XYZ file of C-alpha atoms in Angstrom:
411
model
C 0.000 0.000 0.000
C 1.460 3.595 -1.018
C 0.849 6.184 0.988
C 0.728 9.666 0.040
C 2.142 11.459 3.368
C 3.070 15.577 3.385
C 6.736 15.789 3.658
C 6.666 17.214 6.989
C 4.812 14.045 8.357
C 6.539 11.072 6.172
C 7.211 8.248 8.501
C 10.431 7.520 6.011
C 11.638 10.946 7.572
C 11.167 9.757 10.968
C 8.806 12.076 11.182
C 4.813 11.036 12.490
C 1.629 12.010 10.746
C 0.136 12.130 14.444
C 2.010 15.307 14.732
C 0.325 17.365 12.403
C -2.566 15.197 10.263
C -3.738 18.216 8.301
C -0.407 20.199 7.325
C -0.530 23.195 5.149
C -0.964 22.623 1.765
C 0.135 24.308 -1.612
C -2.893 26.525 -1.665
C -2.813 27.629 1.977
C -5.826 25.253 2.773
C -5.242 22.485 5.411
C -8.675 19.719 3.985
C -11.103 20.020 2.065
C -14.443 21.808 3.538
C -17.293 19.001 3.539
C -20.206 19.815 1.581
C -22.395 18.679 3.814
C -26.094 19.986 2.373
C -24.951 23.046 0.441
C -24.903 21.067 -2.603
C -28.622 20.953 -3.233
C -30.017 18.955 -5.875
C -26.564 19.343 -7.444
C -25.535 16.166 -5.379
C -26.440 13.658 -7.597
C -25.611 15.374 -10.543
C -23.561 13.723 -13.098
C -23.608 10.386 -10.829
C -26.136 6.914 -10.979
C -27.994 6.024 -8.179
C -30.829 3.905 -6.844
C -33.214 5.590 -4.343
C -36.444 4.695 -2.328
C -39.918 5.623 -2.668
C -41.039 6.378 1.299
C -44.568 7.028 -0.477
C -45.034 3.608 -1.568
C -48.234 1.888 -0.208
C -47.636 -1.384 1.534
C -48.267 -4.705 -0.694
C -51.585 -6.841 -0.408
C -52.403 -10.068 -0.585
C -55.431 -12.384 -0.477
C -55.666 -15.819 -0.410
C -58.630 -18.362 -0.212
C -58.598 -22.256 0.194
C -61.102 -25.166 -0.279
C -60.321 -28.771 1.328
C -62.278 -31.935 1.718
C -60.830 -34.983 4.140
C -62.399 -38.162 4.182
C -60.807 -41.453 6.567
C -61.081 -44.596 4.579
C -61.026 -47.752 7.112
C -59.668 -47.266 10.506
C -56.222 -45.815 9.896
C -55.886 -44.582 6.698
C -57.096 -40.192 5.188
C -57.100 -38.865 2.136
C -57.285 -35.167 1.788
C -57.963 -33.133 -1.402
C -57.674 -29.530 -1.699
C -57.555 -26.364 -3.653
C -55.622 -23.052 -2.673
C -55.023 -19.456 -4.842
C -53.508 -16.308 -3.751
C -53.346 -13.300 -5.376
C -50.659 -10.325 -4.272
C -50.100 -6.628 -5.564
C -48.705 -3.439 -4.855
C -45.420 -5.451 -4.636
C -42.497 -3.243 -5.052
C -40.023 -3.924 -7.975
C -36.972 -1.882 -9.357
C -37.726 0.085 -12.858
C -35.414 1.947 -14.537
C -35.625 5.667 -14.596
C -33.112 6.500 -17.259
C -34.619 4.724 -20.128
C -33.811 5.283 -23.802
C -37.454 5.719 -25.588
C -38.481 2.389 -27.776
C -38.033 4.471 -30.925
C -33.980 4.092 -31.204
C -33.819 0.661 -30.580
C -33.118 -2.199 -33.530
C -35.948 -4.594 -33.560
C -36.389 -8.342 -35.969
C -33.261 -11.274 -35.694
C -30.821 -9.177 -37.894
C -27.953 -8.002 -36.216
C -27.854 -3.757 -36.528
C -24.536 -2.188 -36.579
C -25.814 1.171 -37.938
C -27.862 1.586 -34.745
C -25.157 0.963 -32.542
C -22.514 2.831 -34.157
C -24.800 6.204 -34.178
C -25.761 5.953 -30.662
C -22.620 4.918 -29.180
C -20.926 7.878 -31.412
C -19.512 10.505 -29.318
C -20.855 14.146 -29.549
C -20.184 17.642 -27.919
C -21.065 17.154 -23.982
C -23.619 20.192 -22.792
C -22.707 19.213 -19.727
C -18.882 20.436 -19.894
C -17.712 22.243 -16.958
C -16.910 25.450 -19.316
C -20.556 25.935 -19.661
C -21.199 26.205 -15.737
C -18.058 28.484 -15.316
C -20.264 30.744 -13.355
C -20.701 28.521 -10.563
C -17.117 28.800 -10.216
C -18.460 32.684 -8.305
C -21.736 32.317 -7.359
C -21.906 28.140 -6.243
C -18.075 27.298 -5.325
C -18.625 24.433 -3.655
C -20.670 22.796 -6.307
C -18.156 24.052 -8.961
C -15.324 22.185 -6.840
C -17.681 19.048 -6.534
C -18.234 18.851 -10.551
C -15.044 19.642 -11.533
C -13.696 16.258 -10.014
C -16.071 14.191 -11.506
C -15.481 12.892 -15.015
C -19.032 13.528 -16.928
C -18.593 17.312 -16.270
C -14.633 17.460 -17.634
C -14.902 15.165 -20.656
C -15.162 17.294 -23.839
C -17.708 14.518 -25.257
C -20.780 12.604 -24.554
C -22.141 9.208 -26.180
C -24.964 10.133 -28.085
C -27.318 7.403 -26.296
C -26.497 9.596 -23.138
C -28.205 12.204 -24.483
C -31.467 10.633 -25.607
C -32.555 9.088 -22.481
C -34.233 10.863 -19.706
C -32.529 11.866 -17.225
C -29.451 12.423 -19.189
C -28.202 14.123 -16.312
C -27.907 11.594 -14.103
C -24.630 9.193 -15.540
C -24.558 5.522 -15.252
C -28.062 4.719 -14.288
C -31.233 5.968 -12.117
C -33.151 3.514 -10.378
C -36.525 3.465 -8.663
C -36.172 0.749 -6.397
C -39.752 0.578 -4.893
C -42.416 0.936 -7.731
C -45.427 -0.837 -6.233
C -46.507 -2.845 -9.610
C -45.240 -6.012 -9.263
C -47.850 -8.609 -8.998
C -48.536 -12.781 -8.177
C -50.719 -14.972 -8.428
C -50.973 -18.965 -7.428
C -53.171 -21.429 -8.224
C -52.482 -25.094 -6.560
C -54.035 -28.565 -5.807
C -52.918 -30.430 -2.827
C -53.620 -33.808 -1.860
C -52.779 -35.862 0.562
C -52.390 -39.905 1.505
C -52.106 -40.658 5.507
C -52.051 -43.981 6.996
C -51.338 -43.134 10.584
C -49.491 -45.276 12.675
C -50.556 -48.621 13.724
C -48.801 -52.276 13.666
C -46.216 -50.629 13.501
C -46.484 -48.921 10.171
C -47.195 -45.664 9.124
C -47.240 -43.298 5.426
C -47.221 -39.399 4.518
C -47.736 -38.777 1.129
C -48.313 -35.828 -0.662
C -48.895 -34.563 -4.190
C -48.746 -30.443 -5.085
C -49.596 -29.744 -8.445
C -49.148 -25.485 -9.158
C -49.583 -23.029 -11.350
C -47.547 -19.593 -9.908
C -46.779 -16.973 -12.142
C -45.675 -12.917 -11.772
C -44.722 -9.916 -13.392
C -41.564 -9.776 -11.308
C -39.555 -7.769 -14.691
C -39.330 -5.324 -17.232
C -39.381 -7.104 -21.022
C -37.603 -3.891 -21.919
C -36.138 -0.769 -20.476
C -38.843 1.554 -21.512
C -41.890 -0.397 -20.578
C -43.334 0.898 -17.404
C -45.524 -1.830 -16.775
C -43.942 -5.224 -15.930
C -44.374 -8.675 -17.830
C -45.744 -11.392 -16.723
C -44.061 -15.275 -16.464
C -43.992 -18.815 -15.323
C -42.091 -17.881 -11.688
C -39.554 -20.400 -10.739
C -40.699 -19.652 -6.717
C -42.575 -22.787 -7.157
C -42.885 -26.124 -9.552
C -45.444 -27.402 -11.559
C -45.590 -30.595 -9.412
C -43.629 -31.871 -6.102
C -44.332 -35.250 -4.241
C -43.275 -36.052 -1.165
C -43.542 -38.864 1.016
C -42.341 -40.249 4.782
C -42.769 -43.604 6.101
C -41.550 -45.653 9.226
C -41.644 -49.518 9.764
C -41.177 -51.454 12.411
C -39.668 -55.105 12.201
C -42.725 -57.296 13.927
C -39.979 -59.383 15.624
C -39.343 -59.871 19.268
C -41.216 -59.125 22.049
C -44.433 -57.415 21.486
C -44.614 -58.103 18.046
C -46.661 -60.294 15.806
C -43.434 -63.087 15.540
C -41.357 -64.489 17.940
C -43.414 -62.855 21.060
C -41.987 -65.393 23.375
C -38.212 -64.958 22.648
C -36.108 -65.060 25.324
C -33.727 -61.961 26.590
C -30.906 -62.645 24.228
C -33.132 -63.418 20.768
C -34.926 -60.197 21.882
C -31.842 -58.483 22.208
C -30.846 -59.719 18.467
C -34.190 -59.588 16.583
C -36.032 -57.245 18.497
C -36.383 -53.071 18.374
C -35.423 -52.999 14.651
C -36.951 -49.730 13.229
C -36.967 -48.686 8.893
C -38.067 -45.269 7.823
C -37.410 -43.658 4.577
C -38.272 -40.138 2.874
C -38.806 -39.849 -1.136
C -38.884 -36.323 -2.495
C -39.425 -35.106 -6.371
C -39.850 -31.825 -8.639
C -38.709 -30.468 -11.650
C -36.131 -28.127 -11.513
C -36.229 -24.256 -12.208
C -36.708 -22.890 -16.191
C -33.983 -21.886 -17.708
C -33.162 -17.756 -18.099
C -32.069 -16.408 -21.522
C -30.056 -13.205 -22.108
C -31.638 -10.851 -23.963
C -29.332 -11.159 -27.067
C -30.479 -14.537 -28.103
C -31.986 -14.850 -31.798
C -33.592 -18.299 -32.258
C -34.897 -18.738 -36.185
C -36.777 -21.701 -35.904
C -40.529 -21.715 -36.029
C -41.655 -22.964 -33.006
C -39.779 -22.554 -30.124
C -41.617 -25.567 -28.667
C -38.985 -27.466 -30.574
C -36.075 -26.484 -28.475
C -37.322 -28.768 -25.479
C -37.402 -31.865 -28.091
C -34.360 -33.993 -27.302
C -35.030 -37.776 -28.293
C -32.008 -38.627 -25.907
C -31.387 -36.135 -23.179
C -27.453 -36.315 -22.329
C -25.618 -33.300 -20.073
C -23.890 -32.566 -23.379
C -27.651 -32.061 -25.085
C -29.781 -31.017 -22.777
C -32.063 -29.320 -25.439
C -32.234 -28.622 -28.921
C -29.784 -26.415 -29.862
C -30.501 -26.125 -33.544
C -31.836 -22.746 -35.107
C -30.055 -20.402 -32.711
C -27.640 -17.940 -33.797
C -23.904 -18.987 -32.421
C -21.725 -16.355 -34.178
C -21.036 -13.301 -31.845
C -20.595 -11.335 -35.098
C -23.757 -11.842 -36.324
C -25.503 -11.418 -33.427
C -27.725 -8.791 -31.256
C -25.806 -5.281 -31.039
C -25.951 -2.563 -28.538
C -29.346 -1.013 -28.579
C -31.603 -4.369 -30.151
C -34.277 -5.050 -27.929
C -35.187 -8.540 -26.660
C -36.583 -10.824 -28.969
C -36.391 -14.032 -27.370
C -38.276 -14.870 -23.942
C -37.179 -14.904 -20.911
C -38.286 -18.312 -19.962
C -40.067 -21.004 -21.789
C -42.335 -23.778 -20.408
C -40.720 -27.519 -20.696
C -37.371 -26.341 -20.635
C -36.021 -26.592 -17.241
C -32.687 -27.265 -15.079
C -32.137 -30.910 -13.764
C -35.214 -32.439 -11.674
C -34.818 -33.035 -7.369
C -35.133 -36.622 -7.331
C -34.025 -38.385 -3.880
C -34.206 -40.962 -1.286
C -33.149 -40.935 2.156
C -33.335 -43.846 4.369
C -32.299 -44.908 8.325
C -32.296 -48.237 9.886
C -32.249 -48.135 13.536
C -31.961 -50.676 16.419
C -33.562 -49.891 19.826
C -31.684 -52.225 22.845
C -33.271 -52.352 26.529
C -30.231 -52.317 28.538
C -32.026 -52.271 31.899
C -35.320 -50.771 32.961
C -34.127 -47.026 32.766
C -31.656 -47.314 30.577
C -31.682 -47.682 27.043
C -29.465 -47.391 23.789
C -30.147 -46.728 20.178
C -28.004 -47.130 17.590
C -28.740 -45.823 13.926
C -27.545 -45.514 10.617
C -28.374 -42.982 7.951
C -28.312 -42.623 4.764
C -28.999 -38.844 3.053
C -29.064 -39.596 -0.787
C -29.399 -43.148 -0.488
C -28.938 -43.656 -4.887
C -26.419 -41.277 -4.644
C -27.454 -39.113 -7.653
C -26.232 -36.140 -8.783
C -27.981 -32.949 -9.479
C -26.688 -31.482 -11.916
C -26.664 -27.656 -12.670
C -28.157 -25.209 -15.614
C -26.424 -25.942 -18.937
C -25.150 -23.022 -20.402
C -28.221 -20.744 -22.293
C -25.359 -18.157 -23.816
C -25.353 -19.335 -27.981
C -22.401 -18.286 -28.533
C -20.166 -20.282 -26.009
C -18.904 -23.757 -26.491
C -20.913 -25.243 -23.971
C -24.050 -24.086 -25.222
C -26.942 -26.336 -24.048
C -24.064 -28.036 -22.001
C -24.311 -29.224 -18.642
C -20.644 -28.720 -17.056
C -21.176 -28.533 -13.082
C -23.623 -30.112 -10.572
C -25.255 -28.051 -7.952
C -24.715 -27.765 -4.140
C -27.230 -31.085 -3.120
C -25.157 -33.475 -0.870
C -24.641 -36.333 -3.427
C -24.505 -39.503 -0.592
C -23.721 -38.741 3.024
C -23.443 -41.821 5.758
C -23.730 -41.401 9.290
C -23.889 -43.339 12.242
C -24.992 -42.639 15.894
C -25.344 -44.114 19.128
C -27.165 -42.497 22.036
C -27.569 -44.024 25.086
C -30.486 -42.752 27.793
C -31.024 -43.243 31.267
């Protein structure tokens, strides 16, 4: 690390910057005077920034539900349900410094002409020559603009310019509009056979429909699109059950074993959990151009392999002939059917429950999280122009098979 110490307080000269930590400097000033408030609505001048909306009314939501249950023989309920929510008002970033839909390229041709005149450089209005007068009347502003690098370049990209807000360099964000919006529509059902000789099952089946306008198809739009939302899955089943070996004492065989058969064949426990969903859709950039017909035909694979995980054909793969600056999206964000790899998994314990002596007691258990030991693999790559395009090249953070054993002993 360099640091740029006054001569008369350089540690190299043996001499502390304790001693004097604001020393004279060329101009007869010892530090800079903070600005604190005086520089108005000057302060974000020439800078990007997010801000807040403290006006912004709080989000809503209502939800309704509709649920029958009926018990089928002694142990065993089935329960069938419907529930839908609905929420708005929900807050969502939208860009403030927008360049108007009318300069953009549009169609799958790439558009160099567009680029080239709006990334062009022009005169900069906002050069510190034309605000000279500040230098007299608004100092500290004058000081505070004439470090910063969109007031002292003689030139301006042209885009710049055309947006609103041209002032404001780099970006303006509202980070609270209220139109963001959800909606969920779901059917639940349920299998339970609760416990009894020594046997019991949770099953459960979630099939859902969840969508929002949680983005902005394009910079300009001031109302936000609507798509499948990868918050929740099509379909999930889950499922929990526990079984207890009907050996030893107690139990249906061998009742009448004696202390050290019991000990063997008795107090042996089996309980496994199954869970399943598809994973999340895939995101595309916004400077994919796809030329086939029907972009239903990108989720046909005859033989799904992580080095084709979807059709790949029809998309443009040469950088050079593809989107520019300035082309607005033409390809959608997400499309049904094409999706990351699915959660598929088994976990399973066997445990063993010994009867030392009347209070005390020991149980010893194995586990096993991921029992097939499968691998779930990550997104393949959605950029067309990469190698790996519709590649799968890395697996995800799931635990691929994990073994543990316990003993606990109680008294």
């Amino acid at each position: 690390q360099n640091w740029n110490f006054p001569v008369a307080a350089n540690p190299n000269n043996g001499k502390s910057p304790l001693l004097d930590p604001f020393p004279v400097r060329a101009d007869g000033s010892r530090f800079d005077v903070p600005t604190g408030n005086a520089l108005g609505l000057m302060a974000k001048a020439g800078r990007g920034f997010g801000f807040t909306d403290f006006n912004q009314p709080h989000p809503r939501q209502q939800r309704w539900q509709l649920g029958l249950q009926r018990q089928v023989g002694k142990s065993w309920v089935v329960e069938a349900g419907y529930a839908g929510s609905y929420s708005d008002k929900i807050s969502i970033g939208m860009k403030q410094d927008y360049l108007p839909e009318q300069y953009w390229a549009s169609g799958t041709t790439r558009n160099d002409a567009i680029a080239n005149n709006l990334n062009a450089n022009v005169t900069n209005p906002f050069l510190l020559r034309n605000f000279a007068s500040l230098q007299q009347t608004s100092p500290l502003i004058y000081q505070d603009i004439s470090t910063n690098g969109f007031f002292t370049s003689p030139t301006i990209r042209k885009h710049q310019l055309l947006r609103e807000f041209p002032q404001n360099n780099n970006g303006l964000t509202n980070n609270t509009v209220p139109v963001s919006y959800t909606r969920s529509d779901e059917f639940q059902l349920q299998v339970t056979k609760r416990f009894s000789q020594g046997f019991n099952l949770n099953a459960g089946y979630t099939a859902m429909n969840l969508r929002e306008a949680d983005f902005f198809y394009y910079e300009w739009d001031r109302t936000p699109t609507e798509r499948p939302s990868n918050d929740g899955r099509p379909h999930r089943i889950v499922a929990s059950s526990i079984f207890e070996l009907p050996f030893g004492k107690g139990k249906r065989f061998l009742n009448s074993a004696g202390r050290l058969t019991n000990t063997a064949i008795g107090g042996w426990q089996l309980s496994a959990t199954y869970e399943y969903q598809p994973g999340p859709l895939l995101d595309w950039g916004a400077t994919t151009f796809y030329y086939g017909s029907d972009q239903a035909n990108i989720a046909n694979v005859s033989n799904r392999t992580y080095d084709t995980w979807f059709n790949t054909a029809d998309f443009e793969g040469t950088a050079a002939r593809g989107a520019n600056s300035f082309h607005r999206r033409v390809f959608p964000t997400r499309i049904e059917g094409i999706r990351r790899d699915m959660t598929n998994q088994w976990n399973a314990n066997v445990s063993k429950n010994i009867v030392i002596t009347e209070r005390a007691k020991m149980q010893l258990r194995l586990d096993a999280l991921n029992l097939t030991n499968r691998s779930q693999m990550a997104s393949p790559s959605t950029d067309t122009f990469s190698g790996n395009f519709g590649r799968v090249t890395a697996q995800t953070a799931a635990t691929n098979r994990w073994i543990q054993v316990q003993a606990r002993l109680t008294f």
